[in-house]
Amino acid sequence: MSDDLDDLKAALTAETPKPDSARKAANLALAQKNFDALQGSRDDTRLTTDRPRKGLFSGVRQMFAMTTTRGGLVATSALVAVGLVTLTPLGDALLTPRDVSDVLTRPAPEVVQKEVEAEPTEPLVEVPVPAPAPVAEERASDVAAQIIGGVVLNEAVSGQMRARTARPLSAAPQAAQAPAFSRLADDQIAPLPESSTESFANEPANPVKVVGEEPVSTFSVDVDTASYSVIRNSLSNGMLPPADAVRIEEMINYFPYDYTAPDGDEAFRPTVSVSQTPWNADTQIVQIGIQGTLPDVAERPPLNLVFLIDTSGSMNQANKLPLLKQSFALMLGQLRPKDQIAIVAYAGSAGQVLEPTPAGEKEKILNALERLEAGGSTAGQEGLQQAYSIAETMQEEGEVSRIILATDGDFNVGLSDPEALKTYIERKRDSGTYLSVLGFGRGNLDDATMQALAQNGNGTAAYIDTLSEAQKVLVDQLTGALFPIADDVKIQVEFNPAAIAEYRLIGYETRALRREDFNNDKVDAGDIGAGHQVTALYEVTPVGSPAILNDPLRYGVAEQTVADSDGLGFLRLRYKAPGEADSALIEMPISADLTPAPDAGFAMAIAGFGQLLRNDTYLGDWSWGDAIALANANKGSDDYGYRAEAVQLMRLAQSLSAQ
Amino acid sequence: METSDESLAIAAATGDRVAFSTLLERHYDRIFALAFHLTGRQADAEDLTQDICAALPAKLASFRREARFTTWLYRVVVNAAHDRRRRLATYQKATEGWGDWEVNRRAVIDEGEDRSTWLMQAMSALGNDLRDTLALILDDLTHAEAAEVLEVSEGTISWRMSEIKKQLAQLRAAEEQV
């Protein structure tokens, strides 16, 4: 008898595969991340447990909460073994996900998301968003209870196998159910955190630098605003954004400021101003603003646009593909009859959905957009190649071609080598086609890839979370988003060691350049579109100020050459006219007697907002209240209401971080 | 000297990052192996392990020093496997009409038969309870420990083991006839 057992055991040992090492590393990282996320909110989560709960399982949960004796634990655990916990598959973090207050105070636990694209039925089954899970599960369990009453399940059989066999039999009803389900989920449970396989591109905050040791600071401009929209989306959903999602320069650049417009043929005009630092009485803020020229819109060259649209299964949510269709429809109204549009969809197999069509034929374009449906997995690279080749056929002398990639970030299938993709985009960039990236939806937003694509493709990355953001990006600022006026814009600031002891650049961590790259025209940098603005803030500590953080060196003082001892420093800008290979240089001194820009206060309030979100250490006891007061006092005319919205978000963040 | 699992688990439960990482590193392969024995397919085992890793930080709060860590961990894995089976099965039911169900079940049974090895056939021929029990016993747990993990009495484990042996013998007999 026991021979069988021994045989089995030997067979089992032989059969057991080694865990996949990549999966292992990923799983360990995932666990660690969830562990860290849990630590941050440990205290917060306790505070909410006395809130009345609804639903079948509150009793069990209550029991868990109340029970301290060993006997009690065993009793409760026994219930668990009976199978109640099967309704709460991912542990108690998701026990009653409808209980919003509970979720609000926790960072979203990383929830596993599987093969959503590969298995079109699985949005119902595996539910990429944890929020709808309880609905599905409760329904499911009702049915299950009925089934179990009548038939014994052979549960050893994998459910995935069933899913596969089942699809052909019931594809139609499922297709009908799916949208209804996602609508339901969005309406009822929208403010819940989504699961995430998100990744964000960021670097640690720039450190304070000693002018005597490193007087020159070099970076590339950045007109992206994606980070601000992601932050808004997180806060509106009742969560503080992950610190890595916060790129302060993108927050500051989200807002229009009152800068002097360029004269005549100038591509742009830099403005430098100096003001008192709100969070430190002993330092100053040097604000560098760049206003791009707004060429006569009536005379803009015709535009060739290729929409490259991600229609993978994960796009099938109200805030993804449907929002994308609405956004592009909005944008159509801004285009001229001479502009041309083509649409390429990528998912499973890439394909041209609409051949190059004059923007005048709205009906045809809207119909093609309307036909797009989510399904299949993402073959981004192939789609991108097709989009570039279509853009090349559309290109004529004097026209601007641009690919607009709209995705939720899943850009993985068929992409064997991210470096190869980057190289590919860089090569295409040199052929004159620009690439912009629009991010939609949260959950698997791959911000890092989006940033990489847009930065290498000489384009902008924006994140569209609402129709009003689409209005801002695709209607109000369309010209800037689509017409570059200066390529590879680099900023270099040299500080005067006689006047400034220390400085720190606020934001632009991901845009740092080496000092020698400034004059190297081969090194790529950010582009400025028509009417774009770029704002950069330095916090500088004057010589002799009590706020100096670094002690002077004990041995060997850095040599100081005091040139003009009045100025704070010197600003250099390099840029290329679109399509040119050689750069032009603009130079201007930063003198000490510069006055604050009229709305400097608002830029500083936003810089403070970003630093508070990142928990940066330079703010002392400057608080949310201070940031809100400063922003409120500097709202200015605020024609579009962006600044009022920012104050609302700060207030939300204040409440959320107080929990 | 190695710090005991229990001490690491307590430290991790109170927020010690390194302890948590050490602990998980130490037991990952074991979790995976058990997950494989419980599910019988590598893909399922990988997914199950991922579920467990994701939920483990929150679950650690329920660990008590009185328990042996491995026993506690096995229980977590077994429960997660239950969850998963139930979830996959019930989701599937919820998305289909009643009529499809029987057809589907047949199809699944057919598909199940291409499990090639004797081992997989033997394992899946057993019911879930027996299978869980067998997986634990083959993982070198004593009857008492398995009883603790599965929250049943030791007598039940012993009964199940004899049941398993009986079924295996039948299977073996059937196989030898072919």
mmCIF file with all atom_site columns, C-alpha atoms in Angstrom, chain A residues 119-279:
data_model
loop_
_atom_site.group_PDB
_atom_site.id
_atom_site.type_symbol
_atom_site.label_atom_id
_atom_site.label_alt_id
_atom_site.label_comp_id
_atom_site.label_asym_id
_atom_site.label_entity_id
_atom_site.label_seq_id
_atom_site.pdbx_PDB_ins_code
_atom_site.Cartn_x
_atom_site.Cartn_y
_atom_site.Cartn_z
_atom_site.occupancy
_atom_site.B_iso_or_equiv
_atom_site.pdbx_formal_charge
_atom_site.auth_seq_id
_atom_site.auth_comp_id
_atom_site.auth_asym_id
_atom_site.auth_atom_id
_atom_site.pdbx_PDB_model_num
ATOM 1   C CA . GLU A 1 119 ? -8.487  36.221 -22.417 1.00 0.00 ? 119 GLU A CA 1
ATOM 2   C CA . PRO A 1 120 ? -11.201 38.570 -23.562 1.00 0.00 ? 120 PRO A CA 1
ATOM 3   C CA . THR A 1 121 ? -13.716 36.995 -21.250 1.00 0.00 ? 121 THR A CA 1
ATOM 4   C CA . GLU A 1 122 ? -11.642 37.646 -18.248 1.00 0.00 ? 122 GLU A CA 1
ATOM 5   C CA . PRO A 1 123 ? -12.503 41.220 -17.501 1.00 0.00 ? 123 PRO A CA 1
ATOM 6   C CA . LEU A 1 124 ? -15.570 39.509 -16.181 1.00 0.00 ? 124 LEU A CA 1
ATOM 7   C CA . VAL A 1 125 ? -13.670 36.707 -14.672 1.00 0.00 ? 125 VAL A CA 1
ATOM 8   C CA . GLU A 1 126 ? -10.493 38.110 -13.273 1.00 0.00 ? 126 GLU A CA 1
ATOM 9   C CA . VAL A 1 127 ? -11.619 41.748 -13.166 1.00 0.00 ? 127 VAL A CA 1
ATOM 10  C CA . PRO A 1 128 ? -8.627  44.001 -13.713 1.00 0.00 ? 128 PRO A CA 1
ATOM 11  C CA . VAL A 1 129 ? -10.046 46.531 -11.281 1.00 0.00 ? 129 VAL A CA 1
ATOM 12  C CA . PRO A 1 130 ? -10.433 45.165 -7.800  1.00 0.00 ? 130 PRO A CA 1
ATOM 13  C CA . ALA A 1 131 ? -13.369 47.455 -7.214  1.00 0.00 ? 131 ALA A CA 1
ATOM 14  C CA . PRO A 1 132 ? -15.929 45.509 -9.165  1.00 0.00 ? 132 PRO A CA 1
ATOM 15  C CA . ALA A 1 133 ? -14.736 42.232 -7.742  1.00 0.00 ? 133 ALA A CA 1
ATOM 16  C CA . PRO A 1 134 ? -17.176 42.007 -4.875  1.00 0.00 ? 134 PRO A CA 1
ATOM 17  C CA . VAL A 1 135 ? -20.105 42.549 -7.183  1.00 0.00 ? 135 VAL A CA 1
ATOM 18  C CA . ALA A 1 136 ? -18.998 39.843 -9.495  1.00 0.00 ? 136 ALA A CA 1
ATOM 19  C CA . GLU A 1 137 ? -18.117 37.571 -6.683  1.00 0.00 ? 137 GLU A CA 1
ATOM 20  C CA . GLU A 1 138 ? -21.320 37.975 -4.806  1.00 0.00 ? 138 GLU A CA 1
ATOM 21  C CA . ARG A 1 139 ? -23.259 37.284 -7.926  1.00 0.00 ? 139 ARG A CA 1
ATOM 22  C CA . ALA A 1 140 ? -20.987 34.447 -8.692  1.00 0.00 ? 140 ALA A CA 1
ATOM 23  C CA . SER A 1 141 ? -21.389 32.986 -5.264  1.00 0.00 ? 141 SER A CA 1
ATOM 24  C CA . ASP A 1 142 ? -25.157 33.121 -5.511  1.00 0.00 ? 142 ASP A CA 1
ATOM 25  C CA . VAL A 1 143 ? -25.032 31.099 -8.630  1.00 0.00 ? 143 VAL A CA 1
ATOM 26  C CA . ALA A 1 144 ? -22.401 28.901 -7.128  1.00 0.00 ? 144 ALA A CA 1
ATOM 27  C CA . ALA A 1 145 ? -24.594 28.172 -4.155  1.00 0.00 ? 145 ALA A CA 1
ATOM 28  C CA . GLN A 1 146 ? -27.333 27.022 -6.480  1.00 0.00 ? 146 GLN A CA 1
ATOM 29  C CA . ILE A 1 147 ? -24.994 24.899 -8.450  1.00 0.00 ? 147 ILE A CA 1
ATOM 30  C CA . ILE A 1 148 ? -23.417 23.314 -5.455  1.00 0.00 ? 148 ILE A CA 1
ATOM 31  C CA . GLY A 1 149 ? -26.870 22.446 -4.251  1.00 0.00 ? 149 GLY A CA 1
ATOM 32  C CA . GLY A 1 150 ? -27.489 20.314 -7.307  1.00 0.00 ? 150 GLY A CA 1
ATOM 33  C CA . VAL A 1 151 ? -24.224 19.047 -8.651  1.00 0.00 ? 151 VAL A CA 1
ATOM 34  C CA . VAL A 1 152 ? -20.878 18.188 -7.210  1.00 0.00 ? 152 VAL A CA 1
ATOM 35  C CA . LEU A 1 153 ? -18.153 20.235 -8.729  1.00 0.00 ? 153 LEU A CA 1
ATOM 36  C CA . ASN A 1 154 ? -14.994 18.673 -9.930  1.00 0.00 ? 154 ASN A CA 1
ATOM 37  C CA . GLU A 1 155 ? -12.884 21.472 -8.696  1.00 0.00 ? 155 GLU A CA 1
ATOM 38  C CA . ALA A 1 156 ? -9.515  19.999 -9.278  1.00 0.00 ? 156 ALA A CA 1
ATOM 39  C CA . VAL A 1 157 ? -10.001 21.003 -12.857 1.00 0.00 ? 157 VAL A CA 1
ATOM 40  C CA . SER A 1 158 ? -8.549  24.331 -13.650 1.00 0.00 ? 158 SER A CA 1
ATOM 41  C CA . GLY A 1 159 ? -10.968 27.149 -14.125 1.00 0.00 ? 159 GLY A CA 1
ATOM 42  C CA . GLN A 1 160 ? -8.841  28.586 -16.837 1.00 0.00 ? 160 GLN A CA 1
ATOM 43  C CA . MET A 1 161 ? -9.444  25.521 -18.905 1.00 0.00 ? 161 MET A CA 1
ATOM 44  C CA . ARG A 1 162 ? -13.107 26.105 -18.524 1.00 0.00 ? 162 ARG A CA 1
ATOM 45  C CA . ALA A 1 163 ? -12.750 29.655 -19.574 1.00 0.00 ? 163 ALA A CA 1
ATOM 46  C CA . ARG A 1 164 ? -11.011 28.565 -22.723 1.00 0.00 ? 164 ARG A CA 1
ATOM 47  C CA . THR A 1 165 ? -13.526 25.918 -23.646 1.00 0.00 ? 165 THR A CA 1
ATOM 48  C CA . ALA A 1 166 ? -16.407 28.081 -22.694 1.00 0.00 ? 166 ALA A CA 1
ATOM 49  C CA . ARG A 1 167 ? -15.696 31.048 -24.871 1.00 0.00 ? 167 ARG A CA 1
ATOM 50  C CA . PRO A 1 168 ? -16.953 29.761 -28.191 1.00 0.00 ? 168 PRO A CA 1
ATOM 51  C CA . LEU A 1 169 ? -20.132 28.538 -26.567 1.00 0.00 ? 169 LEU A CA 1
ATOM 52  C CA . SER A 1 170 ? -21.081 31.740 -24.900 1.00 0.00 ? 170 SER A CA 1
ATOM 53  C CA . ALA A 1 171 ? -19.177 34.490 -26.605 1.00 0.00 ? 171 ALA A CA 1
ATOM 54  C CA . ALA A 1 172 ? -22.243 36.454 -27.590 1.00 0.00 ? 172 ALA A CA 1
ATOM 55  C CA . PRO A 1 173 ? -23.920 36.816 -24.193 1.00 0.00 ? 173 PRO A CA 1
ATOM 56  C CA . GLN A 1 174 ? -20.605 37.665 -22.635 1.00 0.00 ? 174 GLN A CA 1
ATOM 57  C CA . ALA A 1 175 ? -19.870 40.364 -25.121 1.00 0.00 ? 175 ALA A CA 1
ATOM 58  C CA . ALA A 1 176 ? -23.242 41.818 -24.342 1.00 0.00 ? 176 ALA A CA 1
ATOM 59  C CA . GLN A 1 177 ? -22.641 41.632 -20.647 1.00 0.00 ? 177 GLN A CA 1
ATOM 60  C CA . ALA A 1 178 ? -19.245 43.091 -20.554 1.00 0.00 ? 178 ALA A CA 1
ATOM 61  C CA . PRO A 1 179 ? -19.973 46.751 -21.280 1.00 0.00 ? 179 PRO A CA 1
ATOM 62  C CA . ALA A 1 180 ? -22.964 46.737 -18.995 1.00 0.00 ? 180 ALA A CA 1
ATOM 63  C CA . PHE A 1 181 ? -20.833 45.403 -16.263 1.00 0.00 ? 181 PHE A CA 1
ATOM 64  C CA . SER A 1 182 ? -18.114 47.940 -16.673 1.00 0.00 ? 182 SER A CA 1
ATOM 65  C CA . ARG A 1 183 ? -20.648 50.730 -16.684 1.00 0.00 ? 183 ARG A CA 1
ATOM 66  C CA . LEU A 1 184 ? -22.128 49.472 -13.504 1.00 0.00 ? 184 LEU A CA 1
ATOM 67  C CA . ALA A 1 185 ? -18.757 49.246 -11.940 1.00 0.00 ? 185 ALA A CA 1
ATOM 68  C CA . ASP A 1 186 ? -17.791 52.721 -12.976 1.00 0.00 ? 186 ASP A CA 1
ATOM 69  C CA . ASP A 1 187 ? -20.961 54.318 -11.775 1.00 0.00 ? 187 ASP A CA 1
ATOM 70  C CA . GLN A 1 188 ? -21.148 52.688 -8.438  1.00 0.00 ? 188 GLN A CA 1
ATOM 71  C CA . ILE A 1 189 ? -17.670 52.066 -7.371  1.00 0.00 ? 189 ILE A CA 1
ATOM 72  C CA . ALA A 1 190 ? -15.682 54.554 -9.309  1.00 0.00 ? 190 ALA A CA 1
ATOM 73  C CA . PRO A 1 191 ? -13.794 56.219 -6.457  1.00 0.00 ? 191 PRO A CA 1
ATOM 74  C CA . LEU A 1 192 ? -11.929 53.101 -5.535  1.00 0.00 ? 192 LEU A CA 1
ATOM 75  C CA . PRO A 1 193 ? -8.261  52.609 -6.127  1.00 0.00 ? 193 PRO A CA 1
ATOM 76  C CA . GLU A 1 194 ? -7.511  50.412 -9.049  1.00 0.00 ? 194 GLU A CA 1
ATOM 77  C CA . SER A 1 195 ? -5.146  47.551 -9.044  1.00 0.00 ? 195 SER A CA 1
ATOM 78  C CA . SER A 1 196 ? -1.864  48.497 -10.327 1.00 0.00 ? 196 SER A CA 1
ATOM 79  C CA . THR A 1 197 ? 0.880   47.323 -12.463 1.00 0.00 ? 197 THR A CA 1
ATOM 80  C CA . GLU A 1 198 ? 1.721   50.962 -12.881 1.00 0.00 ? 198 GLU A CA 1
ATOM 81  C CA . SER A 1 199 ? 5.223   52.130 -13.102 1.00 0.00 ? 199 SER A CA 1
ATOM 82  C CA . PHE A 1 200 ? 6.421   55.689 -12.932 1.00 0.00 ? 200 PHE A CA 1
ATOM 83  C CA . ALA A 1 201 ? 9.581   57.311 -14.147 1.00 0.00 ? 201 ALA A CA 1
ATOM 84  C CA . ASN A 1 202 ? 11.286  59.373 -11.501 1.00 0.00 ? 202 ASN A CA 1
ATOM 85  C CA . GLU A 1 203 ? 14.546  60.068 -9.724  1.00 0.00 ? 203 GLU A CA 1
ATOM 86  C CA . PRO A 1 204 ? 15.335  61.132 -6.175  1.00 0.00 ? 204 PRO A CA 1
ATOM 87  C CA . ALA A 1 205 ? 14.900  64.868 -5.561  1.00 0.00 ? 205 ALA A CA 1
ATOM 88  C CA . ASN A 1 206 ? 17.770  67.038 -6.687  1.00 0.00 ? 206 ASN A CA 1
ATOM 89  C CA . PRO A 1 207 ? 20.160  67.635 -3.778  1.00 0.00 ? 207 PRO A CA 1
ATOM 90  C CA . VAL A 1 208 ? 21.440  70.992 -2.607  1.00 0.00 ? 208 VAL A CA 1
ATOM 91  C CA . LYS A 1 209 ? 24.672  71.755 -4.445  1.00 0.00 ? 209 LYS A CA 1
ATOM 92  C CA . VAL A 1 210 ? 27.542  73.926 -3.332  1.00 0.00 ? 210 VAL A CA 1
ATOM 93  C CA . VAL A 1 211 ? 28.281  76.637 -5.855  1.00 0.00 ? 211 VAL A CA 1
ATOM 94  C CA . GLY A 1 212 ? 31.995  76.527 -5.020  1.00 0.00 ? 212 GLY A CA 1
ATOM 95  C CA . GLU A 1 213 ? 32.133  72.886 -6.073  1.00 0.00 ? 213 GLU A CA 1
ATOM 96  C CA . GLU A 1 214 ? 29.563  72.655 -8.832  1.00 0.00 ? 214 GLU A CA 1
ATOM 97  C CA . PRO A 1 215 ? 28.596  76.085 -10.118 1.00 0.00 ? 215 PRO A CA 1
ATOM 98  C CA . VAL A 1 216 ? 26.886  74.887 -13.298 1.00 0.00 ? 216 VAL A CA 1
ATOM 99  C CA . SER A 1 217 ? 23.476  73.279 -13.528 1.00 0.00 ? 217 SER A CA 1
ATOM 100 C CA . THR A 1 218 ? 22.283  71.865 -16.858 1.00 0.00 ? 218 THR A CA 1
ATOM 101 C CA . PHE A 1 219 ? 18.944  70.368 -17.810 1.00 0.00 ? 219 PHE A CA 1
ATOM 102 C CA . SER A 1 220 ? 16.589  69.821 -20.708 1.00 0.00 ? 220 SER A CA 1
ATOM 103 C CA . VAL A 1 221 ? 13.251  71.613 -20.878 1.00 0.00 ? 221 VAL A CA 1
ATOM 104 C CA . ASP A 1 222 ? 10.108  69.590 -20.351 1.00 0.00 ? 222 ASP A CA 1
ATOM 105 C CA . VAL A 1 223 ? 6.658   70.671 -21.400 1.00 0.00 ? 223 VAL A CA 1
ATOM 106 C CA . ASP A 1 224 ? 4.914   67.470 -20.357 1.00 0.00 ? 224 ASP A CA 1
ATOM 107 C CA . THR A 1 225 ? 2.045   67.727 -17.939 1.00 0.00 ? 225 THR A CA 1
ATOM 108 C CA . ALA A 1 226 ? 1.204   64.053 -17.495 1.00 0.00 ? 226 ALA A CA 1
ATOM 109 C CA . SER A 1 227 ? 2.336   63.960 -13.891 1.00 0.00 ? 227 SER A CA 1
ATOM 110 C CA . TYR A 1 228 ? -0.128  66.631 -12.785 1.00 0.00 ? 228 TYR A CA 1
ATOM 111 C CA . SER A 1 229 ? -3.070  64.770 -14.320 1.00 0.00 ? 229 SER A CA 1
ATOM 112 C CA . VAL A 1 230 ? -2.006  61.530 -12.686 1.00 0.00 ? 230 VAL A CA 1
ATOM 113 C CA . ILE A 1 231 ? -1.814  63.309 -9.346  1.00 0.00 ? 231 ILE A CA 1
ATOM 114 C CA . ARG A 1 232 ? -5.230  64.842 -9.883  1.00 0.00 ? 232 ARG A CA 1
ATOM 115 C CA . ASN A 1 233 ? -6.638  61.443 -10.752 1.00 0.00 ? 233 ASN A CA 1
ATOM 116 C CA . SER A 1 234 ? -5.187  59.867 -7.611  1.00 0.00 ? 234 SER A CA 1
ATOM 117 C CA . LEU A 1 235 ? -6.370  62.638 -5.318  1.00 0.00 ? 235 LEU A CA 1
ATOM 118 C CA . SER A 1 236 ? -9.850  62.708 -6.840  1.00 0.00 ? 236 SER A CA 1
ATOM 119 C CA . ASN A 1 237 ? -10.059 59.012 -6.138  1.00 0.00 ? 237 ASN A CA 1
ATOM 120 C CA . GLY A 1 238 ? -9.188  59.625 -2.525  1.00 0.00 ? 238 GLY A CA 1
ATOM 121 C CA . MET A 1 239 ? -5.586  58.516 -2.514  1.00 0.00 ? 239 MET A CA 1
ATOM 122 C CA . LEU A 1 240 ? -2.321  60.319 -2.226  1.00 0.00 ? 240 LEU A CA 1
ATOM 123 C CA . PRO A 1 241 ? -0.373  59.673 -5.409  1.00 0.00 ? 241 PRO A CA 1
ATOM 124 C CA . PRO A 1 242 ? 2.712   57.455 -5.230  1.00 0.00 ? 242 PRO A CA 1
ATOM 125 C CA . ALA A 1 243 ? 5.718   59.698 -4.623  1.00 0.00 ? 243 ALA A CA 1
ATOM 126 C CA . ASP A 1 244 ? 7.275   58.472 -7.854  1.00 0.00 ? 244 ASP A CA 1
ATOM 127 C CA . ALA A 1 245 ? 4.325   59.782 -9.836  1.00 0.00 ? 245 ALA A CA 1
ATOM 128 C CA . VAL A 1 246 ? 5.151   63.339 -8.744  1.00 0.00 ? 246 VAL A CA 1
ATOM 129 C CA . ARG A 1 247 ? 7.372   65.227 -11.163 1.00 0.00 ? 247 ARG A CA 1
ATOM 130 C CA . ILE A 1 248 ? 7.340   68.774 -9.904  1.00 0.00 ? 248 ILE A CA 1
ATOM 131 C CA . GLU A 1 249 ? 8.332   70.447 -13.186 1.00 0.00 ? 249 GLU A CA 1
ATOM 132 C CA . GLU A 1 250 ? 5.354   68.871 -14.900 1.00 0.00 ? 250 GLU A CA 1
ATOM 133 C CA . MET A 1 251 ? 3.064   70.186 -12.185 1.00 0.00 ? 251 MET A CA 1
ATOM 134 C CA . ILE A 1 252 ? 4.465   73.707 -12.492 1.00 0.00 ? 252 ILE A CA 1
ATOM 135 C CA . ASN A 1 253 ? 4.315   73.597 -16.275 1.00 0.00 ? 253 ASN A CA 1
ATOM 136 C CA . TYR A 1 254 ? 0.708   72.547 -16.235 1.00 0.00 ? 254 TYR A CA 1
ATOM 137 C CA . PHE A 1 255 ? -0.300  76.143 -15.533 1.00 0.00 ? 255 PHE A CA 1
ATOM 138 C CA . PRO A 1 256 ? -0.029  79.149 -17.804 1.00 0.00 ? 256 PRO A CA 1
ATOM 139 C CA . TYR A 1 257 ? 1.969   82.075 -16.397 1.00 0.00 ? 257 TYR A CA 1
ATOM 140 C CA . ASP A 1 258 ? 2.170   85.680 -17.376 1.00 0.00 ? 258 ASP A CA 1
ATOM 141 C CA . TYR A 1 259 ? 5.472   85.871 -19.292 1.00 0.00 ? 259 TYR A CA 1
ATOM 142 C CA . THR A 1 260 ? 6.578   88.430 -21.832 1.00 0.00 ? 260 THR A CA 1
ATOM 143 C CA . ALA A 1 261 ? 5.785   87.272 -25.346 1.00 0.00 ? 261 ALA A CA 1
ATOM 144 C CA . PRO A 1 262 ? 8.666   87.030 -27.832 1.00 0.00 ? 262 PRO A CA 1
ATOM 145 C CA . ASP A 1 263 ? 9.168   89.813 -30.359 1.00 0.00 ? 263 ASP A CA 1
ATOM 146 C CA . GLY A 1 264 ? 9.266   89.436 -34.106 1.00 0.00 ? 264 GLY A CA 1
ATOM 147 C CA . ASP A 1 265 ? 11.146  86.384 -35.285 1.00 0.00 ? 265 ASP A CA 1
ATOM 148 C CA . GLU A 1 266 ? 12.282  85.164 -31.901 1.00 0.00 ? 266 GLU A CA 1
ATOM 149 C CA . ALA A 1 267 ? 11.266  81.572 -31.247 1.00 0.00 ? 267 ALA A CA 1
ATOM 150 C CA . PHE A 1 268 ? 10.927  82.223 -27.558 1.00 0.00 ? 268 PHE A CA 1
ATOM 151 C CA . ARG A 1 269 ? 11.764  84.700 -24.869 1.00 0.00 ? 269 ARG A CA 1
ATOM 152 C CA . PRO A 1 270 ? 13.303  83.814 -21.496 1.00 0.00 ? 270 PRO A CA 1
ATOM 153 C CA . THR A 1 271 ? 12.212  85.730 -18.406 1.00 0.00 ? 271 THR A CA 1
ATOM 154 C CA . VAL A 1 272 ? 14.139  85.560 -15.161 1.00 0.00 ? 272 VAL A CA 1
ATOM 155 C CA . SER A 1 273 ? 12.827  86.755 -11.831 1.00 0.00 ? 273 SER A CA 1
ATOM 156 C CA . VAL A 1 274 ? 13.872  86.446 -8.203  1.00 0.00 ? 274 VAL A CA 1
ATOM 157 C CA . SER A 1 275 ? 11.551  86.245 -5.226  1.00 0.00 ? 275 SER A CA 1
ATOM 158 C CA . GLN A 1 276 ? 11.549  85.360 -1.563  1.00 0.00 ? 276 GLN A CA 1
ATOM 159 C CA . THR A 1 277 ? 11.226  81.637 -0.832  1.00 0.00 ? 277 THR A CA 1
ATOM 160 C CA . PRO A 1 278 ? 7.902   81.024 0.901   1.00 0.00 ? 278 PRO A CA 1
ATOM 161 C CA . TRP A 1 279 ? 9.194   78.135 3.022   1.00 0.00 ? 279 TRP A CA 1
#
